[in-house]
Amino acid sequence: MGKKKSKKISDSAYLKLQEMITDGLDSVLESMNEVLKNYPYPEKEAGAKEKPPVILIKKDKGKEKKKKD
């Protein structure tokens, strides 16, 4: 085989691989869109924002410092 023919074969193989990857990604995106369409989103009232709960963290001060004389 000459260089031109092997170049054409490698180019066609590369294009075929790109086409397969693109088709695979398209099918994944379509299935993800279907999942998102069917996801049960909770209904919220307009203007009502939920605030996250405030979490307070207390440090344990079990050991007291001893005074040196």
Short mmCIF file of N, CA and C in Angstrom, two decimals:
data_model
loop_
_atom_site.label_atom_id
_atom_site.label_comp_id
_atom_site.label_asym_id
_atom_site.label_seq_id
_atom_site.Cartn_x
_atom_site.Cartn_y
_atom_site.Cartn_z
N MET A 1 0.85 -1.18 0.00
CA MET A 1 0.00 0.00 0.00
C MET A 1 0.89 1.24 0.00
N GLY A 2 0.39 2.22 -0.71
CA GLY A 2 1.13 3.47 -0.75
C GLY A 2 0.75 4.35 0.43
N LYS A 3 1.48 5.44 0.55
CA LYS A 3 1.22 6.36 1.66
C LYS A 3 -0.15 7.01 1.53
N LYS A 4 -0.56 7.32 0.29
CA LYS A 4 -1.85 7.98 0.10
C LYS A 4 -2.99 7.07 0.51
N LYS A 5 -2.90 5.78 0.11
CA LYS A 5 -3.98 4.86 0.42
C LYS A 5 -4.06 4.60 1.93
N SER A 6 -2.91 4.44 2.59
CA SER A 6 -2.95 4.21 4.03
C SER A 6 -3.45 5.45 4.77
N LYS A 7 -3.14 6.63 4.26
CA LYS A 7 -3.63 7.88 4.85
C LYS A 7 -5.15 7.95 4.72
N LYS A 8 -5.68 7.57 3.56
CA LYS A 8 -7.14 7.58 3.36
C LYS A 8 -7.82 6.60 4.30
N ILE A 9 -7.21 5.42 4.48
CA ILE A 9 -7.79 4.41 5.36
C ILE A 9 -7.79 4.91 6.81
N SER A 10 -6.68 5.50 7.24
CA SER A 10 -6.62 5.99 8.62
C SER A 10 -7.57 7.16 8.83
N ASP A 11 -7.71 8.03 7.81
CA ASP A 11 -8.66 9.14 7.92
C ASP A 11 -10.09 8.63 8.02
N SER A 12 -10.43 7.63 7.20
CA SER A 12 -11.80 7.11 7.24
C SER A 12 -12.07 6.40 8.57
N ALA A 13 -11.06 5.70 9.09
CA ALA A 13 -11.23 5.04 10.39
C ALA A 13 -11.42 6.08 11.50
N TYR A 14 -10.67 7.17 11.43
CA TYR A 14 -10.80 8.24 12.42
C TYR A 14 -12.18 8.88 12.35
N LEU A 15 -12.65 9.14 11.14
CA LEU A 15 -13.98 9.74 10.98
C LEU A 15 -15.07 8.79 11.48
N LYS A 16 -14.91 7.49 11.21
CA LYS A 16 -15.88 6.50 11.68
C LYS A 16 -15.90 6.47 13.21
N LEU A 17 -14.72 6.54 13.82
CA LEU A 17 -14.64 6.54 15.28
C LEU A 17 -15.29 7.79 15.85
N GLN A 18 -15.07 8.94 15.24
CA GLN A 18 -15.72 10.18 15.70
C GLN A 18 -17.23 10.08 15.59
N GLU A 19 -17.70 9.48 14.51
CA GLU A 19 -19.15 9.32 14.31
C GLU A 19 -19.74 8.42 15.38
N MET A 20 -19.03 7.33 15.72
CA MET A 20 -19.52 6.41 16.75
C MET A 20 -19.57 7.11 18.11
N ILE A 21 -18.55 7.89 18.42
CA ILE A 21 -18.51 8.61 19.70
C ILE A 21 -19.64 9.63 19.77
N THR A 22 -19.86 10.36 18.68
CA THR A 22 -20.92 11.36 18.64
C THR A 22 -22.29 10.72 18.82
N ASP A 23 -22.51 9.58 18.14
CA ASP A 23 -23.78 8.88 18.29
C ASP A 23 -23.98 8.40 19.72
N GLY A 24 -22.92 7.90 20.34
CA GLY A 24 -23.01 7.43 21.72
C GLY A 24 -23.34 8.57 22.68
N LEU A 25 -22.68 9.71 22.48
CA LEU A 25 -22.95 10.86 23.35
C LEU A 25 -24.36 11.39 23.15
N ASP A 26 -24.83 11.39 21.92
CA ASP A 26 -26.20 11.85 21.65
C ASP A 26 -27.22 10.96 22.36
N SER A 27 -27.00 9.65 22.32
CA SER A 27 -27.95 8.75 22.97
C SER A 27 -27.92 8.93 24.49
N VAL A 28 -26.73 9.18 25.05
CA VAL A 28 -26.63 9.41 26.49
C VAL A 28 -27.35 10.70 26.87
N LEU A 29 -27.17 11.76 26.08
CA LEU A 29 -27.85 13.02 26.37
C LEU A 29 -29.36 12.89 26.27
N GLU A 30 -29.83 12.13 25.29
CA GLU A 30 -31.28 11.92 25.16
C GLU A 30 -31.83 11.19 26.37
N SER A 31 -31.13 10.16 26.83
CA SER A 31 -31.63 9.41 27.99
C SER A 31 -31.58 10.27 29.26
N MET A 32 -30.56 11.11 29.39
CA MET A 32 -30.50 12.01 30.55
C MET A 32 -31.63 13.02 30.51
N ASN A 33 -31.97 13.52 29.34
CA ASN A 33 -33.09 14.45 29.23
C ASN A 33 -34.40 13.78 29.61
N GLU A 34 -34.57 12.53 29.23
CA GLU A 34 -35.79 11.80 29.61
C GLU A 34 -35.87 11.63 31.13
N VAL A 35 -34.75 11.33 31.75
CA VAL A 35 -34.73 11.17 33.21
C VAL A 35 -35.09 12.49 33.88
N LEU A 36 -34.53 13.59 33.38
CA LEU A 36 -34.82 14.89 33.98
C LEU A 36 -36.27 15.30 33.76
N LYS A 37 -36.86 14.93 32.64
CA LYS A 37 -38.27 15.26 32.39
C LYS A 37 -39.17 14.51 33.36
N ASN A 38 -38.81 13.28 33.70
CA ASN A 38 -39.65 12.46 34.56
C ASN A 38 -39.33 12.63 36.05
N TYR A 39 -38.34 13.44 36.39
CA TYR A 39 -37.95 13.64 37.78
C TYR A 39 -39.04 14.40 38.52
N PRO A 40 -39.47 13.92 39.69
CA PRO A 40 -40.55 14.60 40.43
C PRO A 40 -40.03 15.83 41.18
N TYR A 41 -40.10 16.96 40.55
CA TYR A 41 -39.66 18.20 41.19
C TYR A 41 -40.71 18.64 42.21
N PRO A 42 -40.30 19.02 43.43
CA PRO A 42 -41.28 19.48 44.42
C PRO A 42 -41.83 20.85 44.03
N GLU A 43 -43.11 21.02 44.29
CA GLU A 43 -43.75 22.29 43.95
C GLU A 43 -43.49 23.30 45.07
N LYS A 44 -43.11 24.50 44.68
CA LYS A 44 -42.86 25.55 45.65
C LYS A 44 -43.72 26.75 45.31
N GLU A 45 -44.10 27.49 46.35
CA GLU A 45 -44.88 28.69 46.12
C GLU A 45 -43.96 29.81 45.65
N ALA A 46 -44.50 30.67 44.84
CA ALA A 46 -43.69 31.77 44.32
C ALA A 46 -43.32 32.72 45.44
N GLY A 47 -42.08 33.08 45.52
CA GLY A 47 -41.62 34.03 46.52
C GLY A 47 -41.25 33.42 47.86
N ALA A 48 -41.61 32.18 48.08
CA ALA A 48 -41.29 31.54 49.36
C ALA A 48 -39.95 30.82 49.21
N LYS A 49 -38.95 31.35 49.88
CA LYS A 49 -37.64 30.72 49.82
C LYS A 49 -37.37 29.99 51.13
N GLU A 50 -36.88 28.79 51.00
CA GLU A 50 -36.55 28.01 52.19
C GLU A 50 -35.11 28.34 52.59
N LYS A 51 -34.95 28.67 53.86
CA LYS A 51 -33.60 28.95 54.35
C LYS A 51 -33.03 27.67 54.94
N PRO A 52 -31.76 27.43 54.69
CA PRO A 52 -31.16 26.23 55.28
C PRO A 52 -31.06 26.38 56.79
N PRO A 53 -31.17 25.29 57.53
CA PRO A 53 -31.11 25.39 59.00
C PRO A 53 -29.72 25.83 59.44
N VAL A 54 -29.69 26.59 60.53
CA VAL A 54 -28.43 27.06 61.08
C VAL A 54 -27.89 25.99 62.02
N ILE A 55 -26.66 25.61 61.81
CA ILE A 55 -26.04 24.58 62.63
C ILE A 55 -24.96 25.23 63.49
N LEU A 56 -25.11 25.10 64.79
CA LEU A 56 -24.13 25.65 65.71
C LEU A 56 -23.21 24.54 66.19
N ILE A 57 -21.93 24.80 66.15
CA ILE A 57 -20.96 23.81 66.59
C ILE A 57 -20.28 24.35 67.85
N LYS A 58 -20.41 23.59 68.93
CA LYS A 58 -19.80 24.00 70.20
C LYS A 58 -18.54 23.19 70.41
N LYS A 59 -17.51 23.88 70.86
CA LYS A 59 -16.26 23.19 71.17
C LYS A 59 -16.33 22.65 72.59
N ASP A 60 -15.83 21.45 72.76
CA ASP A 60 -15.82 20.82 74.08
C ASP A 60 -14.63 21.33 74.87
N LYS A 61 -14.91 21.99 75.97
CA LYS A 61 -13.85 22.53 76.82
C LYS A 61 -13.78 21.71 78.11
N GLY A 62 -13.57 20.43 77.98
CA GLY A 62 -13.54 19.53 79.12
C GLY A 62 -12.30 19.69 79.98
N LYS A 63 -11.18 20.01 79.38
CA LYS A 63 -9.94 20.15 80.15
C LYS A 63 -9.74 21.61 80.52
N GLU A 64 -9.51 21.84 81.79
CA GLU A 64 -9.22 23.20 82.24
C GLU A 64 -7.72 23.34 82.42
N LYS A 65 -7.22 24.50 82.16
CA LYS A 65 -5.78 24.74 82.31
C LYS A 65 -5.45 24.88 83.79
N LYS A 66 -4.36 24.25 84.18
CA LYS A 66 -3.90 24.36 85.56
C LYS A 66 -2.96 25.56 85.67
N LYS A 67 -3.13 26.30 86.75
CA LYS A 67 -2.27 27.47 86.97
C LYS A 67 -0.96 27.02 87.59
N LYS A 68 0.13 27.59 87.10
CA LYS A 68 1.44 27.28 87.66
C LYS A 68 1.75 28.29 88.77
N ASP A 69 2.27 27.80 89.89
CA ASP A 69 2.63 28.70 91.01
C ASP A 69 4.01 29.25 90.83
#
